[in-house]
Amino acid sequence: MWRIPALRLLGCTRSSRVFLFQDAGPRHYGSCPLGARDEVRDRRAYFTTPIFYVNAAPHIGHLYSALLADALCRHRSLRVPGAVTTRFSTGTDEHGLKIQQAAAIAGVAPAELCDRVSAQFQRLFREAGIACTDFIRTTEVRHRRAVQHFWEVLRARGLLYKGLYEGWYCASDECFLPEAKVTKQQGPSGDACHVSLESGHPVAWTKEENYIFRLSQFREPLQQWLRDDPQVITPEPFHHAVLQWLEEELPDLSVSRRSSHLHWGIPVPGDDSQTIYVWLDALVNYLTVIGYPDAEFKSWWPTTSHIIGKDILKFHAIYWPALLLGAGMSPPHRIYVHSHWTVCGQKMSKSLGNVVDPKTCLDRYTVDGFRYFLLRQGVPNWDCDYYDEKVVKLLDSELADALGGLLNRCTAKRLNPSGTYPAFCAACFPNKPGLVGSSVRVQAEDYALVRAVASLPKQVADHYDNFQIYKALEAVSSCVRQTNGFVQRHAPWKLNWENPVEAPWLGTVLHVALECLRVFGTLLQPVTPTLADKLLSQLGVSATERGLGELNFLPRFYGHPCPFEGRRLGPETGLLFPRLDQSRTWLVKAHRT
Ligand code: ME8
């Protein structure tokens, strides 16, 4: 006989979004109430990407997930400085039938395939500037220990039982499918074969005795968790979709396979004839990274934000929180879901031969250029289409012309011969619109620019909080355009430093433009770290002046001193972002072939 612990959801504290659970049995699981420890924990943030299968080389979709997490984590570090307040993990998912079969087809041992492809992911992420704090491989000993411990906890809590499982299994997706999600299709040899309706991948009928998790018991706690915090799953349509799924019956879940069929995995503790289901194995990676089962993991759980693609929503929003609740733990704080990249309107796939190699893109467009493109164009709610001309057009117009042009104009020797951060003249640019006087040169639109740039950091932070990095970049880009308009309007190149009437205004125009550039550079650090560093160094902004707490835009306008005024600008280091369209011989060639 099994016994399910009577979990009662006691409540969710809005500030920390920590769930408090009480076990009716003798043990007390879950988080401690708010207190001094939680204040520390509130300052911590743990970001994760999915861990990627090693059956094939990484593509731009994998890089996109890692970039989203990287930018979120970098933005958070700029906001909350301090020694260890953020953590960011990624890694490779190396067990399961999919990998076992891929290794067999490649004629290599699974461990060899894992080593090779995992190294490709690690290299790509290093080259793309993904500043993860942890890279986990599920074949590591620390992970095996965590998974087996987690299993034992579920077993001790009466949540696993042995039963006969019969149904469709899709090895490509590593999931079980109900009859309604399977269809018949004509295979390459003309024979009818069964495939998954959703992914189109082949499925096989499986009948075997294995361990089963009492998932069905968790339908209501999951519904309550999602209803209590409507922002758990972002964007909202995905939250809604999960609630819809939970309206349907939630069958128990088979969580092991016969070892004779699946040997490449973690054995069930105490029963070598069974191997643990790869999704249970993979999901526990999020705990392994933070030291589970040792107590240290508690300072990072559940302040976790999982960044995932829409294809694996069910595993993260239903199976994972249910398993956690089953183990007496809180579900994750946030699940950020993004849609997919397609290529010229088609799904990216090895068989279609249209997989975009991220390494080629980083080489062609530069690391910062390609990071900017993916994060500026990728919209979590909808699939995004990739093609080369789109990248060139975007980067040339926003990074080379608008941002690079602005920096170039305002720091060029011709316009700024002293090579310093010019002084701001309050008489030329008084802080109250409508003032008249002989030295007042400012126009109504200039106040709109100051307002827009002053509110930009908050706007950007809100977009990050809502997992809309593309909107944050759109807002920065719009302010860059406004600043170019400001410079164009006042045409400082027509003013003369030698003229005592014109010089204060000339200095003010440049001062305001440089202040705007300083804000843009600071805010772009999470997305284009090298380019932002170049920009800020050229403005003479030191490493300790680049946090969001130190931003303090245009203090002279508000009557405060400006630490940059009169400071020497940094050395010129060439164009911020050279235009691509002149150097894209590869693109022309690609079109001819
Ligand atoms: O599912 N566009 O691994 P996986 C955007 N190992 N992102 C994409 C994408 C595309 N076209 N294709 C893939 C697995 N992704 C499991 C995860 S986690 C405990 C285990 C990204 O190699 C996206 O994040 O199939 C998607 O969810 C993930 O890669 C799937 O990677």
Coordinates of C-alpha atoms and ligand atoms in Angstrom, one line a residue, residues 50-53 59 61-62 64-65 93 279 282-283 285-286 308-309 311-312 316 338-341 348, ligand 1:
P50 CA 17.7 23.5 -20.5
I51 CA 20.5 21.0 -20.6
F52 CA 20.9 20.1 -24.2
Y53 CA 20.9 16.6 -25.8
H59 CA 22.4 25.3 -33.4
G61 CA 18.1 27.8 -31.0
H62 CA 20.3 26.4 -28.3
Y64 CA 19.3 31.7 -28.2
S65 CA 18.2 30.0 -24.9
D93 CA 21.7 16.0 -21.1
W279 CA 13.5 13.4 -17.9
A282 CA 17.6 15.6 -16.5
L283 CA 15.3 17.8 -14.4
N285 CA 20.3 18.8 -12.8
Y286 CA 18.8 22.1 -11.6
I308 CA 13.1 27.0 -21.6
G309 CA 11.8 26.6 -25.2
D311 CA 8.7 22.4 -26.7
I312 CA 9.6 21.4 -23.1
H316 CA 9.0 21.9 -16.6
H338 CA 10.4 31.3 -25.5
S339 CA 9.3 30.2 -29.0
H340 CA 11.4 28.8 -31.8
W341 CA 13.6 30.1 -34.5
M348 CA 15.1 23.9 -38.4
Ligands
ME8_1 O1 14.8 19.0 -24.8 N1 14.5 27.7 -31.5 O2 17.1 19.1 -25.1 P1 17.2 19.7 -26.6 C1 14.8 28.2 -30.2 N2 17.5 17.7 -23.0 N3 15.2 27.3 -29.3 C2 15.4 26.1 -29.6 C3 15.2 25.6 -30.9 C4 14.7 26.5 -31.8 N4 14.5 26.1 -33.1 N5 15.4 24.2 -30.8 C5 15.9 23.9 -29.6 C6 16.0 18.8 -24.5 N6 15.8 25.0 -28.8 C7 16.2 18.2 -23.1 C8 16.0 19.3 -22.1 S1 16.1 20.2 -19.5 C9 16.1 19.5 -18.0 C10 16.2 18.9 -20.7 C11 16.2 25.2 -27.4 O3 18.6 19.5 -27.0 C12 15.0 25.4 -26.5 O4 15.5 25.9 -25.3 O5 16.2 19.1 -27.5 C13 14.5 24.0 -26.3 O6 13.6 23.9 -25.2 C14 15.8 23.3 -26.1 O7 16.7 23.9 -27.0 C15 15.7 21.8 -26.4 O8 17.0 21.3 -26.4

